[in-house]
mmCIF file with all atom_site columns, C-alpha atoms in Angstrom:
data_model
loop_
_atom_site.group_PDB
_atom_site.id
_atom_site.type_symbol
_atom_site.label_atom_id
_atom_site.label_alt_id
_atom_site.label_comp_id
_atom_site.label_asym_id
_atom_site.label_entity_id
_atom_site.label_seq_id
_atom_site.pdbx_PDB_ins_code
_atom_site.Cartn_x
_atom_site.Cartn_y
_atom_site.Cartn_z
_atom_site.occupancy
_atom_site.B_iso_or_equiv
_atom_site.pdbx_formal_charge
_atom_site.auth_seq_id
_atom_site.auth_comp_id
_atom_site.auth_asym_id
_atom_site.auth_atom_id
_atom_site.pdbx_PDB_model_num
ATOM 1   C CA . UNK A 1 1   ? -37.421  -55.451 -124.947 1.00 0.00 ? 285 UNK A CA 1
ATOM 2   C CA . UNK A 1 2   ? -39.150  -55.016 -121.711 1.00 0.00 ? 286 UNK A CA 1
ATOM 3   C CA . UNK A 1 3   ? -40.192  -51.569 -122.850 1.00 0.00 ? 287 UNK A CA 1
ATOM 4   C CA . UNK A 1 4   ? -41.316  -52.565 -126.078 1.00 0.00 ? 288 UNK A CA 1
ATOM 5   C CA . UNK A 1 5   ? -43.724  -55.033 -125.018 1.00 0.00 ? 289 UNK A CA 1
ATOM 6   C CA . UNK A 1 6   ? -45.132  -52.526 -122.248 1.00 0.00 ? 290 UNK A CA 1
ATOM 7   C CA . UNK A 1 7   ? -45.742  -50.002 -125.090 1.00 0.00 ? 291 UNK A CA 1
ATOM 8   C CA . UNK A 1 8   ? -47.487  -52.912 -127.328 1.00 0.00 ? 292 UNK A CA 1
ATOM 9   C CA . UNK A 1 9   ? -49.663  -53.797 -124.888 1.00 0.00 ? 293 UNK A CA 1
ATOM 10  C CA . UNK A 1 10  ? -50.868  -49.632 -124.106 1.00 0.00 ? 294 UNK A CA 1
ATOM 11  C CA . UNK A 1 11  ? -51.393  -49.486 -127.454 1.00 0.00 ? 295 UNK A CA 1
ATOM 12  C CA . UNK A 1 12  ? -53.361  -52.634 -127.829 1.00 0.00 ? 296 UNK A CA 1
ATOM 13  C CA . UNK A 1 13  ? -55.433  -51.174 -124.838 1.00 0.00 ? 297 UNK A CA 1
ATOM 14  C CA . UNK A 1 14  ? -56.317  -47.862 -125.902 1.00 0.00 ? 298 UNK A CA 1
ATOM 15  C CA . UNK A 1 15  ? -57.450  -49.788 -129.496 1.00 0.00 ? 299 UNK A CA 1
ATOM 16  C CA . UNK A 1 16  ? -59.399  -52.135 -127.625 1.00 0.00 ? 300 UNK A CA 1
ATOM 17  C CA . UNK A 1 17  ? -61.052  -48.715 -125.480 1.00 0.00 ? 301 UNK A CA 1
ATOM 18  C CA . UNK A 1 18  ? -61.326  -47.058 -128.692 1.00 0.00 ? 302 UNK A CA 1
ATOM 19  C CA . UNK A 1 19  ? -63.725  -49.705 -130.880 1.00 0.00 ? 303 UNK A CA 1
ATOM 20  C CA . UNK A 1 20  ? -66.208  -50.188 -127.671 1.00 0.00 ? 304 UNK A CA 1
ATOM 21  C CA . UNK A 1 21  ? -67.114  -46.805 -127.599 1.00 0.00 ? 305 UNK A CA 1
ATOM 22  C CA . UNK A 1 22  ? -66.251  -45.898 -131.609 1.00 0.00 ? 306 UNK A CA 1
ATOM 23  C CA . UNK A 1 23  ? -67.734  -47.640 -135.195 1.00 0.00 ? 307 UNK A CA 1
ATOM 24  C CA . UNK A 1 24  ? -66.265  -46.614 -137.881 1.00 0.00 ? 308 UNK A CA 1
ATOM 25  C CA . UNK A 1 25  ? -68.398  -46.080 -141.116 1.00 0.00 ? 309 UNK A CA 1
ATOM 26  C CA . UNK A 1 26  ? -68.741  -45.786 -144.523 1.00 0.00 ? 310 UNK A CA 1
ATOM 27  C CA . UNK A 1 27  ? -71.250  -43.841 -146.064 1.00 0.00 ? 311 UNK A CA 1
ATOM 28  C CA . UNK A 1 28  ? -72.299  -46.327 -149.057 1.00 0.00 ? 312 UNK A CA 1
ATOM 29  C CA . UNK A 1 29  ? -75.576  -44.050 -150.816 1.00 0.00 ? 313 UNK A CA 1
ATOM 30  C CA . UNK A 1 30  ? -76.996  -40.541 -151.590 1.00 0.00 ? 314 UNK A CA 1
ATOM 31  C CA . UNK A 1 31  ? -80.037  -40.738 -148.923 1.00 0.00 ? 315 UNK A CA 1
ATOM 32  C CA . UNK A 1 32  ? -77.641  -38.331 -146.447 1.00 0.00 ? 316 UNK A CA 1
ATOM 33  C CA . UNK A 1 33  ? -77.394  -36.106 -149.473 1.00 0.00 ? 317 UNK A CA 1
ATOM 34  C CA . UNK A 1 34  ? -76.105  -33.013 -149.084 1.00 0.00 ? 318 UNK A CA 1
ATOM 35  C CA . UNK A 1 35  ? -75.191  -33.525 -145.624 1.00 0.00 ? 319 UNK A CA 1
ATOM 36  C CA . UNK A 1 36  ? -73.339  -36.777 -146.073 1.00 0.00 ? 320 UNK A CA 1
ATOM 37  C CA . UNK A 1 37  ? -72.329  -38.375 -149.393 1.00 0.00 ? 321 UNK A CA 1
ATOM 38  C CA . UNK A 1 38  ? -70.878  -41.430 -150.760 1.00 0.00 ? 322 UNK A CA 1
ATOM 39  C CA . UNK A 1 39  ? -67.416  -42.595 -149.591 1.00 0.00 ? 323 UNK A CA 1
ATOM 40  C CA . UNK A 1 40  ? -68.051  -40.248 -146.603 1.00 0.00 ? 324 UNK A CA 1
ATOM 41  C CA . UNK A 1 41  ? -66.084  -41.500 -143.512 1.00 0.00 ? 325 UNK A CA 1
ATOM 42  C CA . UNK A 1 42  ? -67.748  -41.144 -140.175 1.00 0.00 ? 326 UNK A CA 1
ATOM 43  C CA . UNK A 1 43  ? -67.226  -42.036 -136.575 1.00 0.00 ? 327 UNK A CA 1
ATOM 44  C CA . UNK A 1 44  ? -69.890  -43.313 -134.669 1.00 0.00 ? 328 UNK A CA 1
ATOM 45  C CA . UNK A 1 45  ? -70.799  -43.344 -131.002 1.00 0.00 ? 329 UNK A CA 1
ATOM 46  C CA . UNK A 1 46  ? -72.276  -46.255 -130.071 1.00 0.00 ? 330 UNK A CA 1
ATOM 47  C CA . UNK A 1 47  ? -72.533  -45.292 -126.380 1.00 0.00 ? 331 UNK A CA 1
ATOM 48  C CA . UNK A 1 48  ? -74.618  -42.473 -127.175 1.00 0.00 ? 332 UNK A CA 1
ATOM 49  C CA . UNK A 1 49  ? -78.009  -43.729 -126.378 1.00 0.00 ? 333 UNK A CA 1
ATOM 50  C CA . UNK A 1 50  ? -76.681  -46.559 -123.761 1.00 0.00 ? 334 UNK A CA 1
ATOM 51  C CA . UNK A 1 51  ? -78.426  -46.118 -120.276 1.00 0.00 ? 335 UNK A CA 1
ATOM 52  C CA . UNK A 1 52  ? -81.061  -43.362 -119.877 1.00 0.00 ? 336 UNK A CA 1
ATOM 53  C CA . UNK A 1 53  ? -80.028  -41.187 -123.297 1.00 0.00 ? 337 UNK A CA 1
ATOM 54  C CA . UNK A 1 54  ? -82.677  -41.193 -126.197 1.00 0.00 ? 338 UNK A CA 1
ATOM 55  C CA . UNK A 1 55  ? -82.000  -40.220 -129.753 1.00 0.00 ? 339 UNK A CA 1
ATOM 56  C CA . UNK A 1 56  ? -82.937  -36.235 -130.171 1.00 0.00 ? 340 UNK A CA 1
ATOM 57  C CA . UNK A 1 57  ? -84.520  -34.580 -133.521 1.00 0.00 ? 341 UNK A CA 1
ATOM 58  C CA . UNK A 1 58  ? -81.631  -33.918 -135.703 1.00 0.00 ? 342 UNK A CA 1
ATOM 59  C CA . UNK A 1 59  ? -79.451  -37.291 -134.699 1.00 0.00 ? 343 UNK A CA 1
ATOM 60  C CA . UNK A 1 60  ? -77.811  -38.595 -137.827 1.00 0.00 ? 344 UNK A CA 1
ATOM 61  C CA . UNK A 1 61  ? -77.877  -42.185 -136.375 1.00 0.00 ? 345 UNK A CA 1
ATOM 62  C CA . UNK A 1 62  ? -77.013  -45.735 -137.646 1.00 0.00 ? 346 UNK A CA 1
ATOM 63  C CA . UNK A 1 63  ? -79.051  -48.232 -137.131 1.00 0.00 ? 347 UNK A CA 1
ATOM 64  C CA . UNK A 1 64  ? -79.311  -52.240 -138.598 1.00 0.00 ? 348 UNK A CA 1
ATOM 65  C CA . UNK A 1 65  ? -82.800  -52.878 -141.029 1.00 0.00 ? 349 UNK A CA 1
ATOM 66  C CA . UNK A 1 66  ? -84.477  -56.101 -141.853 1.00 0.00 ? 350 UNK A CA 1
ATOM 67  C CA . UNK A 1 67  ? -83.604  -55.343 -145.472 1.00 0.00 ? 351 UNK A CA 1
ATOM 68  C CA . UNK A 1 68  ? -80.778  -57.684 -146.764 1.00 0.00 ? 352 UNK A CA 1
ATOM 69  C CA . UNK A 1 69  ? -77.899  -56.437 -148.317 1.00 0.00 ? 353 UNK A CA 1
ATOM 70  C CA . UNK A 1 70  ? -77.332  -56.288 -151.968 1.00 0.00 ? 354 UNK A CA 1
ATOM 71  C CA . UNK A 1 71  ? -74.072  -59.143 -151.750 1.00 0.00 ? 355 UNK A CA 1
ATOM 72  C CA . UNK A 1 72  ? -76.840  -61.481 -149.578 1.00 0.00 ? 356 UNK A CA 1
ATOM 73  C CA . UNK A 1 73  ? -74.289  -60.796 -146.518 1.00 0.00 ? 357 UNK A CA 1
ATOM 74  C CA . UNK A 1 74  ? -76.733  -60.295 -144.047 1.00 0.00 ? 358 UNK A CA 1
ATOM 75  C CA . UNK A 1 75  ? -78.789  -57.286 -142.926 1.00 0.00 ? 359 UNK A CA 1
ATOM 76  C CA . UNK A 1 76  ? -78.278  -53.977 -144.408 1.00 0.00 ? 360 UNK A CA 1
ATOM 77  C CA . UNK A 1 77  ? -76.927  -50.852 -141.495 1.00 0.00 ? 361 UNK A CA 1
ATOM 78  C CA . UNK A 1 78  ? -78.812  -47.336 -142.460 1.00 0.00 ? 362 UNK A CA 1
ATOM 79  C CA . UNK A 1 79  ? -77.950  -44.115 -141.989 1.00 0.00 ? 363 UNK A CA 1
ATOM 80  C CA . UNK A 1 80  ? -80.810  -41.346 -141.553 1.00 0.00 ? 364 UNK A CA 1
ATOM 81  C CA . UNK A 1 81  ? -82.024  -38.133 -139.218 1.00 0.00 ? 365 UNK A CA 1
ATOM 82  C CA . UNK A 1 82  ? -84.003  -38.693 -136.498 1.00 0.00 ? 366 UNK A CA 1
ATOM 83  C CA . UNK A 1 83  ? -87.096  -36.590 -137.246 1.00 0.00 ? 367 UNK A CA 1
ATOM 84  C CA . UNK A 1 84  ? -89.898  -38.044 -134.393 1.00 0.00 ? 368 UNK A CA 1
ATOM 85  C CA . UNK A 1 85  ? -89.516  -39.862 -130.895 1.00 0.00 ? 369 UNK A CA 1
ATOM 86  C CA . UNK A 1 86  ? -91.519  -41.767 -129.298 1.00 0.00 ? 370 UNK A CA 1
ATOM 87  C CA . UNK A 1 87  ? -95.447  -40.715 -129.324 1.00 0.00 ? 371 UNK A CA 1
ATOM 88  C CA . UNK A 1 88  ? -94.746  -37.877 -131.966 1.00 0.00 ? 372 UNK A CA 1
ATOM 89  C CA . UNK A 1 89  ? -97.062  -37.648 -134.467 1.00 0.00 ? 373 UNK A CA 1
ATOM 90  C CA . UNK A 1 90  ? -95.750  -37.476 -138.188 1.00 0.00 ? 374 UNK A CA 1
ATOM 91  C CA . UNK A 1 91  ? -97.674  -36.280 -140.833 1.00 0.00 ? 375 UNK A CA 1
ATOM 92  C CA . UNK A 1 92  ? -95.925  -36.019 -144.680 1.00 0.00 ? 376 UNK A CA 1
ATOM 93  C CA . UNK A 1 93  ? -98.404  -33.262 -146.593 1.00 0.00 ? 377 UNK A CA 1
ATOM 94  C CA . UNK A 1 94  ? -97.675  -31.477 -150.191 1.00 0.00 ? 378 UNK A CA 1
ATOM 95  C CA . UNK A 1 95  ? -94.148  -31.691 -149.388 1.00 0.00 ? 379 UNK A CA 1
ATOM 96  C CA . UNK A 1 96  ? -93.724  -30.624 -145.859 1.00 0.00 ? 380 UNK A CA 1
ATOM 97  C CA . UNK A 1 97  ? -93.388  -32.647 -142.450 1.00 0.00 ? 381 UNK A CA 1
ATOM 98  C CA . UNK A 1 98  ? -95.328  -31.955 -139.411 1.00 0.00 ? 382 UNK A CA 1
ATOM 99  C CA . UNK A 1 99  ? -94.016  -33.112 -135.902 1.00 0.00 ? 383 UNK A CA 1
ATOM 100 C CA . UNK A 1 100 ? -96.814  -32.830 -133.809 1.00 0.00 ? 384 UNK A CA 1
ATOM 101 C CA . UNK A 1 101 ? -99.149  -30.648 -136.281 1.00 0.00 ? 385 UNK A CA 1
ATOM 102 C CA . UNK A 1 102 ? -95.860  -28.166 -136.564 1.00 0.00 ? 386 UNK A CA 1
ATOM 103 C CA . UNK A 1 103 ? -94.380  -27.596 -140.143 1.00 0.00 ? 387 UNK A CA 1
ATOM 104 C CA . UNK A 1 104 ? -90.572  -28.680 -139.479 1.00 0.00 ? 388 UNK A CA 1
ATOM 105 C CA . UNK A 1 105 ? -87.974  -25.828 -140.684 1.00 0.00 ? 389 UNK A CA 1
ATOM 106 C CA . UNK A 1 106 ? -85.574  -28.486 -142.707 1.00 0.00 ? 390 UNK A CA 1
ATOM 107 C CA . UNK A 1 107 ? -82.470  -26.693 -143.650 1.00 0.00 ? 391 UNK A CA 1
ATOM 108 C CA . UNK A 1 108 ? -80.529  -29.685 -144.747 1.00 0.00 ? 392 UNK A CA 1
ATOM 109 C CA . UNK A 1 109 ? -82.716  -31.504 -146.967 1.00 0.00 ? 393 UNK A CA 1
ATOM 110 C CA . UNK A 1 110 ? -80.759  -31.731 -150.784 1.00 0.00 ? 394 UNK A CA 1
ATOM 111 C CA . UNK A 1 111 ? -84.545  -30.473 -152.497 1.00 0.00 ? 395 UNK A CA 1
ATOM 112 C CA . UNK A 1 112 ? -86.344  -28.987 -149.413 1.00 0.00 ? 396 UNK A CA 1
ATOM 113 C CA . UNK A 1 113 ? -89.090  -30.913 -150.474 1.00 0.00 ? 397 UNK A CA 1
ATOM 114 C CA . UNK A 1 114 ? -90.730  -34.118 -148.944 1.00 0.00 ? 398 UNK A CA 1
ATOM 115 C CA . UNK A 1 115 ? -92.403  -36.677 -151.596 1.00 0.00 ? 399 UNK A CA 1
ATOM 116 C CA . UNK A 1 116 ? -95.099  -38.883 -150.718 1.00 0.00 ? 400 UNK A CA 1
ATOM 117 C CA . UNK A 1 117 ? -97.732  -38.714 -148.423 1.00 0.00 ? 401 UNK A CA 1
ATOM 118 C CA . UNK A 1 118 ? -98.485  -39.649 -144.529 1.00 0.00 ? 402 UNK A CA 1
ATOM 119 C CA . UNK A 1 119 ? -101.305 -38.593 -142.093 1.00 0.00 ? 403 UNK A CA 1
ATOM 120 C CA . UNK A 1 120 ? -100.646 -39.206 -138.686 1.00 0.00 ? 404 UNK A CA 1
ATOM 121 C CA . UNK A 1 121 ? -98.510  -41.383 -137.729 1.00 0.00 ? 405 UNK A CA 1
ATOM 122 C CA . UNK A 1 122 ? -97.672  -41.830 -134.111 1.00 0.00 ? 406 UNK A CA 1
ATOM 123 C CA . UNK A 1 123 ? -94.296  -42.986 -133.641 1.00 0.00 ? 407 UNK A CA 1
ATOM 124 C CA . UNK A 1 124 ? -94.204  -45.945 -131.002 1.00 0.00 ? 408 UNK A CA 1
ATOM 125 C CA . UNK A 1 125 ? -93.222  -46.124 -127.374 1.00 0.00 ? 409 UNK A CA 1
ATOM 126 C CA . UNK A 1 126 ? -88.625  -46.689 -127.403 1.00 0.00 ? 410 UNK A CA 1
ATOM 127 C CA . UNK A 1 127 ? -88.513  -45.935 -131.406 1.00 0.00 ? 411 UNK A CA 1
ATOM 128 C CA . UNK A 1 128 ? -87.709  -43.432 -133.462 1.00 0.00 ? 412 UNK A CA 1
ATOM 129 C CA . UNK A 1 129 ? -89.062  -41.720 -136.825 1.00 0.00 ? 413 UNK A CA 1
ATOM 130 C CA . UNK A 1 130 ? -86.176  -41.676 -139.747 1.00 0.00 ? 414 UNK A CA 1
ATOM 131 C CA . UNK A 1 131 ? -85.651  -39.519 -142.774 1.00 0.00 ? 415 UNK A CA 1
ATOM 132 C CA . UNK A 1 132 ? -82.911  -38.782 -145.326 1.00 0.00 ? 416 UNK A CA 1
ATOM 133 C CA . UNK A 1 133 ? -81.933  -35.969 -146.036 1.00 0.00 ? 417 UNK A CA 1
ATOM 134 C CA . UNK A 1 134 ? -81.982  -36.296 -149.861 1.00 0.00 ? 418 UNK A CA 1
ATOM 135 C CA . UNK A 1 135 ? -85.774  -37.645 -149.470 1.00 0.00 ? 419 UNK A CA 1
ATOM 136 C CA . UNK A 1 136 ? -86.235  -38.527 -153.453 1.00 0.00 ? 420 UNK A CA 1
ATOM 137 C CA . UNK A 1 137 ? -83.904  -41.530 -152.988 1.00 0.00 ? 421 UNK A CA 1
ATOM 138 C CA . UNK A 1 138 ? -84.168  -42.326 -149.299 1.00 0.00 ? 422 UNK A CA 1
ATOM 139 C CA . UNK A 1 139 ? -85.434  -45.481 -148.183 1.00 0.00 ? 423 UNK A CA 1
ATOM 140 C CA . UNK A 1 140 ? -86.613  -44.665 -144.557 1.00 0.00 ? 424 UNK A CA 1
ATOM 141 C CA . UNK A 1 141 ? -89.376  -44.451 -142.095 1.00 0.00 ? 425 UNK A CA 1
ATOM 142 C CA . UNK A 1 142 ? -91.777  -43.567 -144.695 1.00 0.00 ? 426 UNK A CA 1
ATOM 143 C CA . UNK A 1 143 ? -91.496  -46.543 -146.052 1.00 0.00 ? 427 UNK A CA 1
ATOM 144 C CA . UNK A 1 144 ? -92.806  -50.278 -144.518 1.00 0.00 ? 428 UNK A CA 1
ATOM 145 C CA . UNK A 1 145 ? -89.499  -51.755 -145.159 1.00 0.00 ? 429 UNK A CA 1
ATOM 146 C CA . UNK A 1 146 ? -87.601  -49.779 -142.906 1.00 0.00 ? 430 UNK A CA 1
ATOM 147 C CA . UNK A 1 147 ? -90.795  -48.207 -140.868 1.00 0.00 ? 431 UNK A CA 1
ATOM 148 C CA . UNK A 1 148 ? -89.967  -46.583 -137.646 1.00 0.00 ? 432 UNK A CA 1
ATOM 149 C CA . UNK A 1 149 ? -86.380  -47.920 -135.870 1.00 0.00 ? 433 UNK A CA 1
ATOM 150 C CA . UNK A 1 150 ? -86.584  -49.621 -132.620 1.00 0.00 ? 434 UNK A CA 1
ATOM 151 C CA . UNK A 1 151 ? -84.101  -48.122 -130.050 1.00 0.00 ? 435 UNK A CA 1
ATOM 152 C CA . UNK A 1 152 ? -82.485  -51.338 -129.352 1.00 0.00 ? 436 UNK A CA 1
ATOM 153 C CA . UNK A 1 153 ? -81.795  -51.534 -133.433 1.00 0.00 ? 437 UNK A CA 1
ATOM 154 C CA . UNK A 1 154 ? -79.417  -48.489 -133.086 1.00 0.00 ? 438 UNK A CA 1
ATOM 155 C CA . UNK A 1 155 ? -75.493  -48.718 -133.399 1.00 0.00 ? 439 UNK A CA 1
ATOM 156 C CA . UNK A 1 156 ? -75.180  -45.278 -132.706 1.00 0.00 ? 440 UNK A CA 1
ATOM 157 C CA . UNK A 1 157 ? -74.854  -41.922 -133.500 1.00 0.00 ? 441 UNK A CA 1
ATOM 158 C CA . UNK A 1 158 ? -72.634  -40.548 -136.026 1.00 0.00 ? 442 UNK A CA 1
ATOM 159 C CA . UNK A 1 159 ? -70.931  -37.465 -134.587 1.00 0.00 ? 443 UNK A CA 1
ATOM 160 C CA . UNK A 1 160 ? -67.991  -36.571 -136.759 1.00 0.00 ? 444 UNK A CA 1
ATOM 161 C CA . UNK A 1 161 ? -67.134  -36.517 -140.896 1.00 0.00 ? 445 UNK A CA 1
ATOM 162 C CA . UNK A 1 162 ? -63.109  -37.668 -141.006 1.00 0.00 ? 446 UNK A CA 1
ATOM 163 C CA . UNK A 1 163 ? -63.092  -38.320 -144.838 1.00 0.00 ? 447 UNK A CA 1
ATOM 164 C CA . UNK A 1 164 ? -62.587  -36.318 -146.953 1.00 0.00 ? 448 UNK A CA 1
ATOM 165 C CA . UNK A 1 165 ? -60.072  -34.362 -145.200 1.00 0.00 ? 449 UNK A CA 1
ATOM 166 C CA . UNK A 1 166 ? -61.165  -30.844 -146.578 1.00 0.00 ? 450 UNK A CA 1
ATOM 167 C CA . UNK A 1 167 ? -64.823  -31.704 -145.071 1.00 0.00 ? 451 UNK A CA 1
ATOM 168 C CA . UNK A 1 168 ? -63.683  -32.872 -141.469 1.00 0.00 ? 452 UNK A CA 1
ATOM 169 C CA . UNK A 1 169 ? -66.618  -31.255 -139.556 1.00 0.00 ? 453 UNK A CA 1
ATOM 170 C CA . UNK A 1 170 ? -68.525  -32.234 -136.282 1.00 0.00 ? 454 UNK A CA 1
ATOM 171 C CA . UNK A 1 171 ? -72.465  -33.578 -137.008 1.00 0.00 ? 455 UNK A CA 1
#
């Protein structure tokens, strides 16, 4: 009995250890698209940016919104790409982001286009510019709603697909 109750309590441990450091998630939309989609499982480190560490362009980070959530159950969690940090300057133009008057080389966008329109917009001291990457549907920086994500707002970053199994893959 002794043995068993040692071995309960290691294992309640290393849980405990496990869900300060890890989030799990569930991708719920198509605004990851066709990096991430729907019903996507994902681990999330939410001591990534504790301490000195910022985001970095390319993050696929989580991060609560002011928007409410569709059930009324509070405040809606996003998931988008880090495209700007702080004093950046993002400019949207006949379908192609500038960081910093540079054309970005977006791979992973689902269209590998850019809708809308934005002239220079400098990205504020401890936040962060957001994007989709399926940027017909994605509700993100571009948009007031969401606008750009203080750093205290993220949960963390996502760093690993576990579901589906045949798409396991770091991020």
């Amino acid at each position: 009995m002794k043995e068993f109750l040692k071995d309960i309590i290691i294992a309640v441990i290393i849980v405990a250890a496990i869900t300060i450091v890890i989030k799990p998630t569930i991708v719920k939309e198509s605004s990851m698209e066709p990096t991430l989609y729907s019903n996507n499982y994902l681990f999330v480190n939410k001591l990534a940016y504790k301490g000195k560490d910022h985001p970095e362009y390319g993050d696929i980070i989580v991060f609560r919104s002011d928007i409410d959530r569709d059930d009324g159950k509070g405040k809606k969690m996003l998931i988008k790409r880090v495209i700007g940090v702080e004093n950046d300057v993002i400019t949207v133009s006949d379908g192609v982001v500038y960081r910093n008057s540079t054309p970005l080389d977006e791979p992973y966008t689902l269209e590998g286009y850019t809708s809308g329109e934005l002239y220079d917009m400098t990205v504020p001291e401890d936040q962060v510019f957001v994007m989709g990457d399926n940027r017909s549907v994605s509700l993100d920086s571009r948009d007031p709603q969401v606008g750009t994500v203080n750093e205290e707002d993220i949960v963390g970053k996502a760093f690993i697909r576990l579901f589906p199994f045949d798409e396991i893959t770091l991020l």
